[in-house]
Amino acid sequence: MDVGGTKIAALLVDGDDGVIASGSARTDSRPLGEQVLAAARAVLDGQVPAGVGIATPGQVDAAAGTVRMAVNVSVPEVPLASIVAGELGVPAFVEHDTRAAAAWLLSKGDGDSLTYLSVGTGISAAVAVNGRILRGVSGLAGEIGHVVADPHGPRCVCGLAGCLEAVAAGPAVARQAAAAIDRGERTSLQPGAGPAEVYRAAAEGDRVATRIAAEVGTYLARAVRGIVLAYGVDRVVVGGGLSRAGQPFLSPLLQAIEQERSESALVRHALRQDGLQLLPPNTEAGAWGAVVIARTGLLAASADAGRRREVDDG
Ligand SMILES: [Zn+2]
């Protein structure tokens, strides 16, 4: 299960990752647990899975299987794993969506140190080092979205000013487009243009849109450098809503990274030329991540049960 801002996607797979069924439902105002269960039942169609993995945004406590969806900490936690496990009668596991996506990238076996960077309405990252997904005491390891990108930048949802998320995520792109229109700059962009329109206009050579795309690319390139140097990963995979713009999003980012690589032997050494990749646009990284989370959780549970049996027998 992959819980998103507008939809909940579900994927039912066999032991060899063969897709048996898939589907999605628009999110609504019902309690989260109810929505996830309804979407799960729709793809299960009476079948009983070995387990359920759930990738979700928000503050996730993977060990407890809980999630808190709002930034406001007074909102109660939803015990999502126990709700789903209780109703479906099988083990359920919850993980933050970017960590789930990183777990999936890791499971593909192409290197054991990487970062999944999601750039959409917000910016978040999950870091895997030597085969382990970092979590940290706070569960915030890798949260690059709230590292300062421009100290004089606008106020961020987290309360601080000039976070990367406040200058390079989707709402920032839309805000910059609106500001340029307000200033009367010559552009094909219409009032209310969102990130998709901005990147489309950039692809068509619109100067305002091209400048916004270049700025976002520069901010993200610095963030990529920060991630690579701070964690020692040699691969950064970028996904999320903005990345779906494809080349108009990727080109300025690659260009900014190449600029840094050309100026610094350190950066060249830390990040190989093909070290930055875009997640293919139709990849359901969250849902596949949830599959990996479920499989890993089931394996760990059976290993635990095996150890308990040995203790009991011995
Ligand atoms: Zn912030």
CSV table of C-alpha atoms and ligand atoms in Angstrom, one decimal:
chain,number,residue,atom,x,y,z
A,1,MET,CA,0.0,0.0,0.0
A,2,ASP,CA,1.3,3.5,-0.9
A,3,VAL,CA,-0.5,6.3,0.9
A,4,GLY,CA,-0.2,9.6,-1.1
A,5,GLY,CA,-1.5,13.1,-0.9
A,6,THR,CA,-4.4,12.4,-3.3
A,7,LYS,CA,-4.6,8.6,-3.7
A,8,ILE,CA,-3.8,5.3,-2.0
A,9,ALA,CA,-2.2,2.8,-4.3
A,10,ALA,CA,-2.3,-0.9,-3.8
A,11,LEU,CA,-0.2,-3.6,-5.3
A,12,LEU,CA,-0.7,-7.4,-4.8
A,13,VAL,CA,2.4,-9.4,-5.8
A,14,ASP,CA,3.5,-13.0,-5.7
A,15,GLY,CA,6.8,-14.3,-4.3
A,16,ASP,CA,8.7,-13.4,-7.5
A,17,ASP,CA,7.4,-9.8,-7.7
A,18,GLY,CA,4.8,-10.8,-10.3
A,19,VAL,CA,1.9,-8.4,-10.1
A,20,ILE,CA,-1.4,-10.2,-9.4
A,21,ALA,CA,-3.5,-7.1,-9.0
A,22,SER,CA,-3.2,-3.4,-8.6
A,23,GLY,CA,-5.5,-0.4,-8.0
A,24,SER,CA,-5.8,2.9,-6.4
A,25,ALA,CA,-8.5,4.9,-4.6
A,26,ARG,CA,-8.7,8.7,-4.1
A,27,THR,CA,-8.1,9.8,-0.5
A,28,ASP,CA,-11.1,11.2,1.3
A,29,SER,CA,-12.1,12.4,4.7
A,30,ARG,CA,-12.5,9.0,6.3
A,31,PRO,CA,-10.0,7.9,9.0
A,32,LEU,CA,-6.7,6.8,7.4
A,33,GLY,CA,-7.0,3.2,8.7
A,34,GLU,CA,-10.4,2.8,7.1
A,35,GLN,CA,-9.2,4.2,3.7
A,36,VAL,CA,-6.2,1.9,3.6
A,37,LEU,CA,-8.3,-1.1,4.5
A,38,ALA,CA,-10.8,-0.3,1.8
A,39,ALA,CA,-8.1,0.1,-0.9
A,40,ALA,CA,-6.4,-3.2,0.3
A,41,ARG,CA,-9.7,-5.1,0.2
A,42,ALA,CA,-10.4,-3.8,-3.3
A,43,VAL,CA,-7.2,-5.4,-4.7
A,44,LEU,CA,-7.3,-8.5,-2.5
A,45,ASP,CA,-10.7,-9.4,-3.7
A,46,GLY,CA,-11.1,-12.1,-1.1
A,47,GLN,CA,-7.5,-13.4,-1.3
A,48,VAL,CA,-5.4,-13.5,1.9
A,49,PRO,CA,-1.9,-12.1,1.6
A,50,ALA,CA,1.1,-13.3,3.7
A,51,GLY,CA,1.5,-9.7,4.9
A,52,VAL,CA,0.9,-6.1,4.2
A,53,GLY,CA,3.4,-3.3,3.8
A,54,ILE,CA,2.3,0.3,4.0
A,55,ALA,CA,4.4,3.2,2.8
A,56,THR,CA,3.1,6.6,4.0
A,57,PRO,CA,4.2,10.2,4.4
A,58,GLY,CA,4.1,11.8,7.9
A,59,GLN,CA,5.9,11.0,11.1
A,60,VAL,CA,6.3,7.2,11.0
A,61,ASP,CA,7.4,5.0,13.9
A,62,ALA,CA,8.2,1.9,12.0
A,63,ALA,CA,8.9,-0.2,15.1
A,64,ALA,CA,5.5,0.7,16.6
A,65,GLY,CA,3.7,0.7,13.3
A,66,THR,CA,2.2,4.1,13.8
A,67,VAL,CA,1.9,7.3,11.8
A,68,ARG,CA,1.0,10.9,12.5
A,69,MET,CA,0.0,12.6,9.3
A,70,ALA,CA,0.0,16.3,10.4
A,71,VAL,CA,3.0,18.5,11.3
A,72,ASN,CA,1.1,19.4,14.5
A,73,VAL,CA,2.3,17.0,17.1
A,74,SER,CA,-1.0,17.3,19.1
A,75,VAL,CA,-2.7,15.2,16.4
A,76,PRO,CA,-3.0,11.7,17.7
A,77,GLU,CA,-0.9,8.9,16.2
A,78,VAL,CA,-2.7,6.3,14.0
A,79,PRO,CA,-1.8,2.7,14.9
A,80,LEU,CA,-2.0,1.8,11.2
A,81,ALA,CA,-0.1,-1.5,11.4
A,82,SER,CA,-2.3,-2.9,14.1
A,83,ILE,CA,-5.5,-1.6,12.5
A,84,VAL,CA,-4.7,-3.3,9.2
A,85,ALA,CA,-3.3,-6.5,10.9
A,86,GLY,CA,-6.3,-6.7,13.1
A,87,GLU,CA,-8.8,-6.4,10.3
A,88,LEU,CA,-7.1,-8.6,7.7
A,89,GLY,CA,-5.7,-11.1,10.1
A,90,VAL,CA,-2.1,-11.0,8.7
A,91,PRO,CA,1.1,-9.1,9.8
A,92,ALA,CA,1.3,-5.5,8.7
A,93,PHE,CA,4.3,-3.1,8.6
A,94,VAL,CA,4.5,0.6,8.2
A,95,GLU,CA,7.4,2.7,6.9
A,96,HIS,CA,7.9,6.3,5.8
A,97,ASP,CA,7.4,6.5,2.0
A,98,THR,CA,10.8,7.8,1.1
A,99,ARG,CA,12.5,5.1,3.3
A,100,ALA,CA,10.3,2.4,1.7
A,101,ALA,CA,11.4,3.7,-1.8
A,102,ALA,CA,15.0,3.6,-0.7
A,103,ALA,CA,14.6,0.0,0.6
A,104,TRP,CA,13.2,-1.0,-2.8
A,105,LEU,CA,16.1,0.7,-4.6
A,106,LEU,CA,18.5,-1.1,-2.2
A,107,SER,CA,16.8,-4.4,-2.8
A,108,LYS,CA,17.6,-4.2,-6.5
A,109,GLY,CA,21.2,-4.8,-5.7
A,110,ASP,CA,22.9,-1.9,-7.6
A,111,GLY,CA,25.2,-0.8,-4.8
A,112,ASP,CA,24.5,-0.6,-1.1
A,113,SER,CA,24.9,3.1,-0.3
A,114,LEU,CA,22.4,5.4,-1.9
A,115,THR,CA,19.9,8.2,-1.3
A,116,TYR,CA,16.4,8.5,-2.5
A,117,LEU,CA,15.5,12.2,-2.8
A,118,SER,CA,11.8,13.0,-3.3
A,119,VAL,CA,11.0,16.4,-4.7
A,120,GLY,CA,7.3,17.2,-4.8
A,121,THR,CA,5.0,19.3,-2.5
A,122,GLY,CA,7.8,18.8,0.0
A,123,ILE,CA,11.3,17.6,-0.1
A,124,SER,CA,12.5,14.6,1.8
A,125,ALA,CA,15.3,12.0,1.5
A,126,ALA,CA,16.1,8.6,2.7
A,127,VAL,CA,19.7,7.5,3.1
A,128,ALA,CA,21.0,3.9,2.9
A,129,VAL,CA,24.6,3.4,4.0
A,130,ASN,CA,26.3,0.0,3.6
A,131,GLY,CA,23.0,-1.7,3.2
A,132,ARG,CA,21.2,-0.1,6.1
A,133,ILE,CA,18.5,2.6,5.9
A,134,LEU,CA,19.4,5.3,8.3
A,135,ARG,CA,16.8,6.4,10.8
A,136,GLY,CA,18.5,8.2,13.7
A,137,VAL,CA,17.2,8.7,17.2
A,138,SER,CA,14.5,11.2,15.9
A,139,GLY,CA,13.6,9.2,12.8
A,140,LEU,CA,14.6,12.3,10.9
A,141,ALA,CA,18.0,11.1,9.4
A,142,GLY,CA,18.4,12.5,5.9
A,143,GLU,CA,15.6,15.1,6.2
A,144,ILE,CA,17.4,17.4,3.8
A,145,GLY,CA,14.2,19.4,3.0
A,146,HIS,CA,14.6,21.4,6.2
A,147,VAL,CA,18.3,22.2,5.9
A,148,VAL,CA,18.9,25.8,5.1
A,149,ALA,CA,19.3,26.6,1.4
A,150,ASP,CA,18.8,30.4,1.6
A,151,PRO,CA,19.0,32.1,5.0
A,152,HIS,CA,17.0,35.1,3.5
A,153,GLY,CA,14.5,32.8,1.9
A,154,PRO,CA,10.8,32.6,2.7
A,155,ARG,CA,9.3,31.0,5.9
A,156,CYS,CA,9.0,27.2,5.7
A,157,VAL,CA,6.1,25.1,7.0
A,158,CYS,CA,8.5,23.8,9.7
A,159,GLY,CA,8.8,27.3,11.2
A,160,LEU,CA,12.3,28.2,10.0
A,161,ALA,CA,13.2,30.5,7.1
A,162,GLY,CA,14.8,29.5,3.8
A,163,CYS,CA,14.7,25.7,4.1
A,164,LEU,CA,15.4,23.8,0.9
A,165,GLU,CA,11.8,22.8,0.8
A,166,ALA,CA,10.7,26.5,1.0
A,167,VAL,CA,12.8,27.4,-2.1
A,168,ALA,CA,12.8,24.3,-4.3
A,169,ALA,CA,9.7,22.3,-3.8
A,170,GLY,CA,6.5,22.5,-5.9
A,171,PRO,CA,4.8,25.4,-4.0
A,172,ALA,CA,8.0,27.4,-4.3
A,173,VAL,CA,8.1,26.9,-8.1
A,174,ALA,CA,4.5,28.1,-8.3
A,175,ARG,CA,5.1,31.1,-6.0
A,176,GLN,CA,8.1,32.2,-8.1
A,177,ALA,CA,6.0,32.0,-11.3
A,178,ALA,CA,3.3,34.1,-9.7
A,179,ALA,CA,5.8,36.6,-8.5
A,180,ALA,CA,7.3,37.0,-12.0
A,181,ILE,CA,3.8,37.5,-13.5
A,182,ASP,CA,3.0,40.1,-10.8
A,183,ARG,CA,6.2,42.0,-11.7
A,184,GLY,CA,5.0,42.1,-15.3
A,185,GLU,CA,7.8,40.0,-16.7
A,186,ARG,CA,7.4,38.7,-20.2
A,187,THR,CA,6.3,35.1,-19.9
A,188,SER,CA,3.9,32.6,-21.5
A,189,LEU,CA,3.0,31.5,-17.9
A,190,GLN,CA,-0.6,32.2,-16.8
A,191,PRO,CA,-1.6,33.2,-13.3
A,192,GLY,CA,-2.1,30.1,-11.2
A,193,ALA,CA,0.6,28.1,-13.1
A,194,GLY,CA,1.8,25.1,-11.1
A,195,PRO,CA,5.2,23.3,-11.4
A,196,ALA,CA,4.0,21.2,-14.3
A,197,GLU,CA,3.2,24.3,-16.3
A,198,VAL,CA,6.4,25.9,-15.4
A,199,TYR,CA,8.5,23.0,-16.5
A,200,ARG,CA,6.5,22.7,-19.7
A,201,ALA,CA,7.1,26.4,-20.4
A,202,ALA,CA,10.8,25.9,-19.6
A,203,ALA,CA,11.0,23.1,-22.2
A,204,GLU,CA,9.5,25.5,-24.7
A,205,GLY,CA,12.1,28.1,-24.0
A,206,ASP,CA,10.2,30.5,-21.8
A,207,ARG,CA,12.8,32.7,-20.1
A,208,VAL,CA,11.0,33.1,-16.7
A,209,ALA,CA,10.3,29.4,-16.5
A,210,THR,CA,13.8,28.5,-17.6
A,211,ARG,CA,15.2,30.8,-14.8
A,212,ILE,CA,13.0,29.2,-12.2
A,213,ALA,CA,14.0,25.7,-13.3
A,214,ALA,CA,17.7,26.7,-13.2
A,215,GLU,CA,17.3,28.1,-9.6
A,216,VAL,CA,15.6,24.9,-8.4
A,217,GLY,CA,18.4,22.9,-10.1
A,218,THR,CA,21.1,24.9,-8.4
A,219,TYR,CA,19.5,24.5,-4.9
A,220,LEU,CA,19.0,20.8,-5.4
A,221,ALA,CA,22.5,20.3,-6.7
A,222,ARG,CA,23.9,21.8,-3.5
A,223,ALA,CA,21.6,19.5,-1.5
A,224,VAL,CA,22.8,16.5,-3.5
A,225,ARG,CA,26.4,17.6,-2.8
A,226,GLY,CA,25.5,17.9,0.9
A,227,ILE,CA,24.0,14.4,1.0
A,228,VAL,CA,26.8,12.8,-0.9
A,229,LEU,CA,29.5,14.3,1.3
A,230,ALA,CA,27.7,13.9,4.6
A,231,TYR,CA,26.7,10.3,4.1
A,232,GLY,CA,29.3,8.9,1.7
A,233,VAL,CA,26.7,7.6,-0.7
A,234,ASP,CA,27.7,7.5,-4.4
A,235,ARG,CA,24.2,7.4,-5.9
A,236,VAL,CA,21.3,9.7,-5.6
A,237,VAL,CA,18.0,8.7,-7.2
A,238,VAL,CA,15.5,11.5,-7.5
A,239,GLY,CA,11.7,11.0,-7.6
A,240,GLY,CA,8.6,12.8,-6.5
A,241,GLY,CA,6.1,15.0,-8.3
A,242,LEU,CA,8.5,17.6,-9.7
A,243,SER,CA,10.8,14.9,-11.1
A,244,ARG,CA,7.9,13.7,-13.3
A,245,ALA,CA,8.5,16.8,-15.5
A,246,GLY,CA,11.5,14.7,-16.7
A,247,GLN,CA,14.2,16.4,-18.8
A,248,PRO,CA,13.2,20.0,-18.0
A,249,PHE,CA,13.6,19.2,-14.3
A,250,LEU,CA,16.7,17.0,-14.7
A,251,SER,CA,18.8,19.1,-17.1
A,252,PRO,CA,19.3,22.1,-14.9
A,253,LEU,CA,20.0,19.9,-11.9
A,254,LEU,CA,22.6,17.9,-13.9
A,255,GLN,CA,24.1,21.1,-15.3
A,256,ALA,CA,24.5,22.5,-11.8
A,257,ILE,CA,26.1,19.3,-10.5
A,258,GLU,CA,28.5,19.3,-13.5
A,259,GLN,CA,29.4,22.8,-12.7
A,260,GLU,CA,30.3,21.8,-9.1
A,261,ARG,CA,32.2,18.7,-10.4
A,262,SER,CA,34.2,20.9,-12.9
A,263,GLU,CA,35.2,23.2,-10.1
A,264,SER,CA,36.0,20.7,-7.4
A,265,ALA,CA,38.1,17.5,-7.4
A,266,LEU,CA,36.4,16.7,-4.1
A,267,VAL,CA,33.0,16.7,-5.6
A,268,ARG,CA,34.2,14.7,-8.7
A,269,HIS,CA,35.6,12.1,-6.3
A,270,ALA,CA,32.5,11.9,-4.2
A,271,LEU,CA,29.9,11.8,-6.9
A,272,ARG,CA,30.6,9.8,-10.1
A,273,GLN,CA,29.3,11.3,-13.3
A,274,ASP,CA,26.3,8.9,-13.5
A,275,GLY,CA,25.7,9.2,-9.8
A,276,LEU,CA,22.5,11.1,-10.1
A,277,GLN,CA,19.5,9.4,-11.7
A,278,LEU,CA,15.9,10.1,-12.2
A,279,LEU,CA,13.3,7.6,-11.2
A,280,PRO,CA,11.5,6.6,-14.4
A,281,PRO,CA,8.2,8.6,-14.3
A,282,ASN,CA,5.7,5.8,-14.0
A,283,THR,CA,7.6,3.9,-11.3
A,284,GLU,CA,5.5,3.1,-8.3
A,285,ALA,CA,8.5,3.4,-5.9
A,286,GLY,CA,6.3,3.8,-2.8
A,287,ALA,CA,4.2,0.7,-3.5
A,288,TRP,CA,7.2,-1.4,-4.5
A,289,GLY,CA,8.9,-0.1,-1.4
A,290,ALA,CA,5.9,-1.3,0.7
A,291,VAL,CA,6.3,-4.8,-0.9
A,292,VAL,CA,9.9,-4.8,0.3
A,293,ILE,CA,9.0,-3.6,3.7
A,294,ALA,CA,6.4,-6.3,4.1
A,295,ARG,CA,8.8,-9.0,2.9
A,296,THR,CA,11.6,-7.8,5.2
A,297,GLY,CA,9.2,-7.6,8.1
A,298,LEU,CA,7.9,-11.2,7.5
A,299,LEU,CA,11.5,-12.5,7.2
A,300,ALA,CA,12.5,-10.8,10.4
A,301,ALA,CA,9.4,-12.2,12.2
A,302,SER,CA,10.1,-15.7,11.0
A,303,ALA,CA,13.8,-15.5,12.0
A,304,ASP,CA,12.6,-14.3,15.5
A,305,ALA,CA,10.2,-17.1,15.8
A,306,GLY,CA,13.0,-19.6,14.8
A,307,ARG,CA,15.3,-18.2,17.5
A,308,ARG,CA,12.5,-18.4,20.1
A,309,ARG,CA,12.0,-22.1,19.1
A,310,GLU,CA,15.7,-22.8,19.5
A,311,VAL,CA,15.6,-21.2,22.9
A,312,ASP,CA,12.5,-23.2,23.9
A,313,ASP,CA,14.0,-26.4,22.6
A,314,GLY,CA,17.5,-25.9,24.1
B,1,ZN,ZN,11.6,23.8,6.9
